[in-house]
Coordinates of N, CA, C and O in Angstrom, one line a residue:
Q1430 N 178.6 153.3 41.3 CA 178.2 152.1 41.7 C 176.7 151.4 40.2 O 176.7 150.0 40.7
V1431 N 176.4 152.1 39.3 CA 175.0 151.6 38.6 C 176.3 150.5 37.7 O 177.3 150.8 36.8
Q1432 N 175.7 149.4 37.7 CA 176.3 148.4 36.9 C 175.4 147.9 35.9 O 174.1 147.2 36.7
L1433 N 174.9 147.7 34.2 CA 174.8 146.7 33.3 C 176.0 145.8 32.9 O 176.7 146.1 32.3
V1434 N 175.5 144.4 33.8 CA 176.3 143.4 32.8 C 175.3 142.3 32.1 O 174.3 141.6 32.6
E1435 N 176.0 142.4 31.1 CA 175.1 141.3 30.0 C 176.0 140.1 29.9 O 177.4 139.9 30.0
S1436 N 175.0 139.4 29.8 CA 175.6 137.6 29.6 C 175.1 136.6 28.4 O 173.8 137.1 28.3
G1437 N 175.4 135.8 27.8 CA 174.5 134.7 26.9 C 174.8 135.0 26.2 O 174.5 133.8 25.1
G1438 N 175.9 135.8 25.2 CA 176.3 135.2 24.3 C 177.4 134.1 23.7 O 177.7 133.5 24.6
G1439 N 176.9 134.4 22.7 CA 178.4 132.9 22.3 C 177.9 133.0 20.9 O 177.9 133.7 20.1
L1440 N 178.6 131.6 20.2 CA 178.2 131.5 18.9 C 177.5 130.2 18.6 O 177.9 129.2 18.9
V1441 N 176.8 130.4 17.5 CA 175.9 129.7 17.1 C 175.8 129.6 16.0 O 176.1 130.7 15.2
Q1442 N 175.1 128.4 14.8 CA 174.6 128.0 13.9 C 172.9 128.8 13.6 O 172.5 129.0 14.6
P1443 N 173.2 129.4 12.3 CA 172.0 130.0 11.1 C 170.9 128.9 12.0 O 170.6 127.9 11.8
G1444 N 169.6 129.6 12.7 CA 168.8 128.5 12.9 C 168.7 128.4 14.6 O 167.6 127.8 14.9
G1445 N 169.8 128.4 15.3 CA 170.0 128.8 16.5 C 169.4 129.7 17.2 O 168.9 130.4 16.9
S1446 N 169.4 129.3 18.7 CA 168.7 130.1 19.7 C 170.0 130.3 20.7 O 170.8 129.7 21.3
L1447 N 169.8 131.7 21.2 CA 170.4 132.7 22.6 C 169.8 133.0 23.2 O 168.8 134.0 22.6
R1448 N 169.9 133.2 24.8 CA 168.8 134.2 25.7 C 170.0 134.6 26.4 O 170.8 134.4 27.0
L1449 N 169.9 136.1 26.1 CA 170.7 137.4 26.8 C 170.4 137.4 28.0 O 169.0 137.7 28.5
S1450 N 170.9 137.9 28.8 CA 170.7 138.1 30.2 C 171.5 139.5 30.4 O 172.2 139.9 30.3
C1451 N 170.8 140.6 31.2 CA 171.6 142.2 31.7 C 171.0 141.9 33.0 O 169.2 142.1 33.6
A1452 N 171.8 141.7 34.1 CA 172.0 142.0 35.1 C 171.9 143.5 35.8 O 172.9 143.9 35.5
A1453 N 171.3 144.3 36.7 CA 171.3 145.4 36.7 C 171.1 145.7 38.5 O 170.8 145.2 39.3
S1454 N 172.3 147.0 38.9 CA 171.9 147.2 39.8 C 172.5 148.7 40.2 O 173.2 149.3 39.1
G1455 N 171.8 149.2 41.3 CA 172.2 150.9 41.5 C 171.3 151.6 41.2 O 171.8 152.9 40.8
F1456 N 170.7 151.3 41.1 CA 169.3 151.9 40.8 C 168.1 151.7 40.9 O 167.8 150.4 40.7
T1457 N 166.7 152.3 40.8 CA 165.6 151.7 41.0 C 165.0 150.7 39.9 O 164.4 151.6 39.2
F1458 N 165.4 149.2 39.2 CA 165.2 149.0 38.1 C 164.1 149.3 37.6 O 164.0 149.2 36.1
S1459 N 162.8 148.9 38.7 CA 161.5 149.2 37.8 C 160.7 150.3 37.4 O 160.1 150.6 36.0
L1460 N 162.0 152.0 37.4 CA 161.2 152.9 36.9 C 161.7 152.6 35.6 O 161.6 153.8 34.7
Y1461 N 162.8 152.6 34.7 CA 163.6 152.3 33.8 C 163.3 151.8 32.1 O 162.5 150.4 32.8
D1462 N 163.1 152.5 31.3 CA 163.0 151.4 30.4 C 163.9 150.7 29.7 O 165.2 151.2 29.9
M1463 N 163.9 149.5 29.2 CA 165.5 148.9 29.3 C 165.1 148.1 27.9 O 164.2 147.8 27.1
S1464 N 166.4 148.5 27.2 CA 166.3 148.1 25.6 C 167.7 147.2 25.5 O 168.8 147.2 26.2
W1465 N 167.4 146.6 24.3 CA 168.9 145.7 23.8 C 169.1 146.4 22.6 O 168.2 146.8 21.9
Y1466 N 169.9 147.0 22.2 CA 170.8 147.5 21.2 C 171.9 146.7 20.7 O 172.7 145.8 21.8
R1467 N 172.5 146.8 19.3 CA 173.6 145.9 18.8 C 174.0 146.7 17.9 O 173.8 147.5 17.4
Q1468 N 175.4 146.4 17.7 CA 176.6 147.4 17.2 C 177.3 146.1 16.2 O 178.5 145.1 16.9
A1469 N 177.5 145.8 14.9 CA 178.4 145.1 14.0 C 179.4 145.8 13.5 O 179.2 147.4 13.4
P1470 N 180.2 145.5 13.6 CA 181.8 146.2 12.6 C 181.4 147.0 11.5 O 180.8 146.7 10.4
G1471 N 181.5 148.5 11.5 CA 181.5 149.1 10.3 C 179.8 149.6 10.4 O 179.1 150.6 9.3
N1472 N 178.8 149.3 11.6 CA 177.2 150.0 11.6 C 177.4 150.4 12.6 O 178.1 150.3 13.4
E1473 N 176.1 151.5 12.2 CA 175.6 152.2 13.5 C 175.1 151.3 14.6 O 174.7 150.1 14.1
R1474 N 175.3 151.6 15.7 CA 174.2 151.0 17.3 C 172.9 151.3 16.5 O 172.1 152.1 16.4
E1475 N 172.0 150.4 17.0 CA 170.6 150.2 16.3 C 170.0 149.4 17.2 O 170.6 148.4 18.2
L1476 N 168.6 150.1 17.7 CA 168.0 149.4 18.7 C 167.0 148.5 18.1 O 166.7 147.8 17.1
V1477 N 167.7 147.1 18.9 CA 166.7 145.8 18.7 C 165.4 145.5 19.2 O 164.5 145.5 18.9
A1478 N 165.1 145.6 20.8 CA 163.7 145.6 21.9 C 164.4 146.5 22.8 O 164.9 147.1 23.4
R1479 N 163.1 146.9 23.1 CA 162.8 147.9 23.9 C 161.6 147.2 25.2 O 160.6 146.5 24.7
I1480 N 161.5 147.3 26.2 CA 161.0 147.2 27.0 C 160.6 148.3 28.2 O 161.2 148.6 28.9
T1481 N 159.1 148.7 28.5 CA 159.3 150.0 28.9 C 158.8 149.3 30.7 O 158.9 148.9 31.4
G1482 N 159.6 150.5 31.0 CA 159.4 150.2 33.1 C 157.5 149.9 33.6 O 157.4 148.9 34.1
P1483 N 157.5 151.8 33.1 CA 155.7 151.5 33.4 C 154.8 150.7 32.4 O 155.8 151.0 31.2
G1484 N 154.4 149.8 32.6 CA 153.3 149.1 31.9 C 154.2 147.9 31.3 O 153.6 147.2 30.6
G1485 N 155.5 147.9 30.8 CA 156.5 146.8 30.1 C 156.0 146.5 28.7 O 155.5 145.7 28.4
I1486 N 155.4 147.9 28.2 CA 155.1 147.5 26.8 C 156.7 147.3 25.8 O 157.6 148.1 26.3
T1487 N 156.4 146.6 24.8 CA 157.5 146.2 24.3 C 157.6 146.7 23.3 O 156.9 146.7 22.3
K1488 N 158.5 146.9 22.3 CA 158.9 147.2 20.9 C 160.1 146.7 20.4 O 161.2 146.7 20.9
Y1489 N 160.4 146.4 18.8 CA 161.1 145.6 17.9 C 161.8 146.3 17.0 O 161.0 146.8 15.7
A1490 N 162.5 146.2 16.5 CA 163.3 146.4 14.9 C 162.4 145.2 14.0 O 162.0 144.5 14.5
D1491 N 162.3 145.9 12.9 CA 161.3 145.2 11.8 C 162.2 143.3 11.5 O 161.8 142.7 11.5
S1492 N 163.5 143.5 11.9 CA 164.7 142.8 11.1 C 164.3 141.4 12.5 O 164.7 140.6 12.2
V1493 N 164.1 141.5 13.6 CA 163.5 141.3 14.6 C 162.4 140.2 15.2 O 162.0 139.3 15.6
K1494 N 161.4 141.4 14.6 CA 160.0 141.0 14.7 C 159.6 139.3 14.6 O 160.0 138.7 13.5
D1495 N 159.3 138.9 15.2 CA 158.5 137.5 15.6 C 159.8 136.4 15.7 O 159.8 135.0 15.4
R1496 N 161.0 137.0 15.9 CA 162.2 136.0 16.3 C 162.6 136.1 18.0 O 162.9 135.1 18.1
F1497 N 162.5 137.6 18.0 CA 163.3 137.6 19.3 C 162.0 138.2 20.6 O 161.0 139.1 20.1
T1498 N 162.4 138.0 22.0 CA 161.0 138.6 22.8 C 162.3 139.0 23.7 O 163.1 138.9 24.1
I1499 N 161.6 140.1 23.9 CA 162.5 140.8 25.3 C 161.4 140.8 26.6 O 160.1 141.0 26.6
S1500 N 162.5 140.7 27.5 CA 161.4 140.6 29.0 C 161.6 140.8 29.9 O 162.8 141.0 30.3
R1501 N 161.6 140.9 31.6 CA 162.0 142.0 32.6 C 161.5 140.9 33.9 O 160.5 140.8 33.7
D1502 N 162.6 141.0 34.8 CA 161.8 140.4 35.7 C 162.5 141.5 36.9 O 163.5 141.0 37.0
N1503 N 161.4 141.9 37.1 CA 161.7 143.2 38.4 C 162.5 142.9 39.6 O 163.2 143.4 40.1
A1504 N 162.1 141.7 39.8 CA 162.4 141.0 41.2 C 163.8 140.8 41.6 O 164.5 140.7 42.3
K1505 N 164.1 140.4 40.2 CA 165.9 140.1 39.8 C 166.1 141.5 38.9 O 167.7 140.2 39.0
N1506 N 165.7 141.9 39.1 CA 166.9 143.2 38.2 C 167.4 143.2 37.1 O 168.6 143.1 37.0
T1507 N 166.6 141.9 36.3 CA 167.4 141.7 35.3 C 166.5 141.8 33.5 O 164.9 141.6 33.5
V1508 N 166.7 142.2 32.6 CA 166.1 142.0 31.4 C 166.9 140.5 30.8 O 167.8 140.4 30.6
Y1509 N 166.0 140.6 29.9 CA 166.6 139.0 28.9 C 166.1 139.3 27.8 O 165.1 140.5 27.2
L1510 N 166.5 139.1 26.3 CA 166.6 139.3 25.7 C 166.6 137.5 24.9 O 168.1 136.7 24.3
Q1511 N 165.6 136.7 24.2 CA 165.3 135.3 24.2 C 165.2 135.6 22.5 O 164.9 136.1 21.8
M1512 N 166.1 135.2 22.0 CA 167.1 134.7 20.6 C 166.9 133.7 19.7 O 167.5 133.1 19.9
N1513 N 165.8 133.5 18.6 CA 165.5 132.3 18.4 C 165.5 132.9 16.4 O 166.0 133.8 16.2
N1514 N 165.7 131.4 15.8 CA 166.0 131.6 14.8 C 167.2 132.5 14.4 O 166.8 133.5 13.3
L1515 N 167.8 132.3 14.6 CA 169.3 133.1 14.6 C 169.6 133.5 13.0 O 170.3 132.1 12.3
K1516 N 170.0 134.5 13.0 CA 171.0 134.5 11.0 C 172.0 135.4 11.6 O 172.5 136.0 12.3
P1517 N 172.8 135.1 10.2 CA 174.1 135.9 10.1 C 174.2 136.9 10.6 O 174.9 137.8 11.1
E1518 N 173.2 137.9 9.9 CA 173.2 139.1 10.0 C 173.0 139.7 11.4 O 172.9 141.0 11.3
D1519 N 172.3 138.7 12.5 CA 172.4 139.2 13.9 C 174.0 139.2 14.6 O 173.8 139.6 16.2
T1520 N 174.3 138.9 13.7 CA 176.0 138.9 14.4 C 176.4 140.1 14.9 O 176.3 141.2 13.8
A1521 N 176.7 140.4 15.7 CA 176.7 141.9 16.6 C 177.4 141.9 17.9 O 177.2 140.9 18.5
L1522 N 177.8 143.2 18.4 CA 177.9 143.4 19.7 C 176.9 143.6 20.6 O 176.0 144.4 20.1
Y1523 N 175.9 142.6 21.8 CA 174.7 143.4 22.3 C 174.7 143.9 23.3 O 175.4 143.5 23.8
Y1524 N 174.5 145.1 23.4 CA 174.7 146.0 25.1 C 173.0 146.1 25.9 O 172.7 146.5 24.7
C1525 N 173.3 146.3 26.6 CA 172.1 146.5 27.7 C 172.3 148.1 27.8 O 173.1 148.7 28.3
N1526 N 170.6 148.3 27.9 CA 170.7 149.7 28.1 C 169.8 150.1 29.0 O 168.3 149.7 29.2
A1527 N 169.6 150.9 30.1 CA 168.7 151.3 31.2 C 168.1 153.2 30.7 O 169.6 153.6 30.8
K1528 N 167.3 153.5 30.5 CA 167.0 154.5 30.3 C 165.4 155.0 31.2 O 164.7 154.2 30.9
R1529 N 165.8 155.9 31.7 CA 164.4 156.9 32.5 C 164.6 158.4 32.2 O 165.6 159.4 31.8
T1530 N 162.9 158.8 31.8 CA 163.4 160.0 30.8 C 161.7 160.4 32.1 O 160.2 159.8 31.9
V1531 N 161.9 161.5 32.8 CA 160.7 162.1 33.5 C 160.8 163.7 32.6 O 161.4 164.4 32.3
L1532 N 160.1 163.6 31.8 CA 159.7 164.5 30.9 C 159.7 165.9 31.2 O 158.7 166.4 32.5
P1533 N 160.5 167.0 30.6 CA 161.2 166.8 29.5 C 162.6 166.1 29.6 O 163.2 166.9 28.5
H1534 N 163.1 165.5 30.9 CA 164.4 166.0 30.9 C 164.5 164.0 31.1 O 164.0 163.4 31.5
I1535 N 166.2 163.2 30.3 CA 166.5 162.1 30.7 C 166.7 162.7 32.1 O 168.1 162.6 32.2
T1536 N 166.3 161.4 33.1 CA 167.5 161.3 34.5 C 168.3 159.9 34.5 O 168.8 160.5 35.5
G1537 N 168.4 159.6 33.4 CA 168.9 158.5 33.8 C 169.1 157.7 32.2 O 168.4 157.9 31.5
D1538 N 170.4 157.4 32.1 CA 171.0 156.6 30.6 C 172.2 156.0 31.0 O 173.4 156.4 31.0
Y1539 N 172.2 154.6 30.9 CA 173.0 153.7 31.9 C 173.5 152.8 30.2 O 172.5 152.4 29.9
W1540 N 174.6 152.0 30.5 CA 175.1 151.2 29.4 C 176.0 150.2 29.7 O 176.9 150.0 30.4
G1541 N 175.7 148.9 29.5 CA 176.6 147.9 30.0 C 177.9 147.7 28.5 O 177.8 148.6 27.8
Q1542 N 178.5 147.2 29.1 CA 180.0 146.6 28.4 C 179.5 146.0 26.7 O 180.5 145.7 26.0
G1543 N 178.3 145.0 26.8 CA 178.5 144.3 25.5 C 178.4 142.5 25.5 O 179.5 142.6 26.8
T1544 N 177.6 142.2 25.3 CA 178.1 140.3 24.9 C 178.2 140.3 23.3 O 177.3 140.7 22.6
Q1545 N 179.2 139.3 22.6 CA 179.1 139.2 21.5 C 178.3 138.2 21.2 O 178.4 137.0 21.7
V1546 N 177.3 138.5 20.1 CA 176.7 137.0 19.4 C 177.3 136.6 18.5 O 177.4 137.6 16.9
T1547 N 177.3 135.5 17.9 CA 178.0 135.4 16.3 C 177.6 134.1 15.8 O 177.6 133.1 16.5
V1548 N 176.8 134.6 14.7 CA 175.5 133.9 13.9 C 176.6 132.9 12.7 O 176.6 134.0 12.1
S1549 N 177.1 132.2 13.0 CA 177.9 131.3 11.7 C 177.9 129.9 11.7 O 178.2 129.3 12.6
S1550 N 177.9 129.6 10.1 CA 178.3 127.8 10.2 C 179.4 127.0 10.0 O 180.1 126.3 10.2

């Protein structure tokens, strides 16, 4: 029943912008930290940005700070990633993640199927 569906990826030129969306269902969205990860061929999956459930505190990878913005709309059960000034090294499959931790245990950890972002001239 849990679903995370990413959308908004595509092909853009360097310096362009994209807005990714992740629509969630099947769990209590507002309680979960929401994150965007990405993985390029031959690379490890890396955390791009995170926004917490309680408090809406954000965290960004150094490589995307000042270019990307994560946000969430709890009424719509949706998390967004606004990506500006895109660079070729941003090319990757972007995944949405929902995670809830009630210390000391992880009580939920869900992944979407990914949306492709390609930055090329």
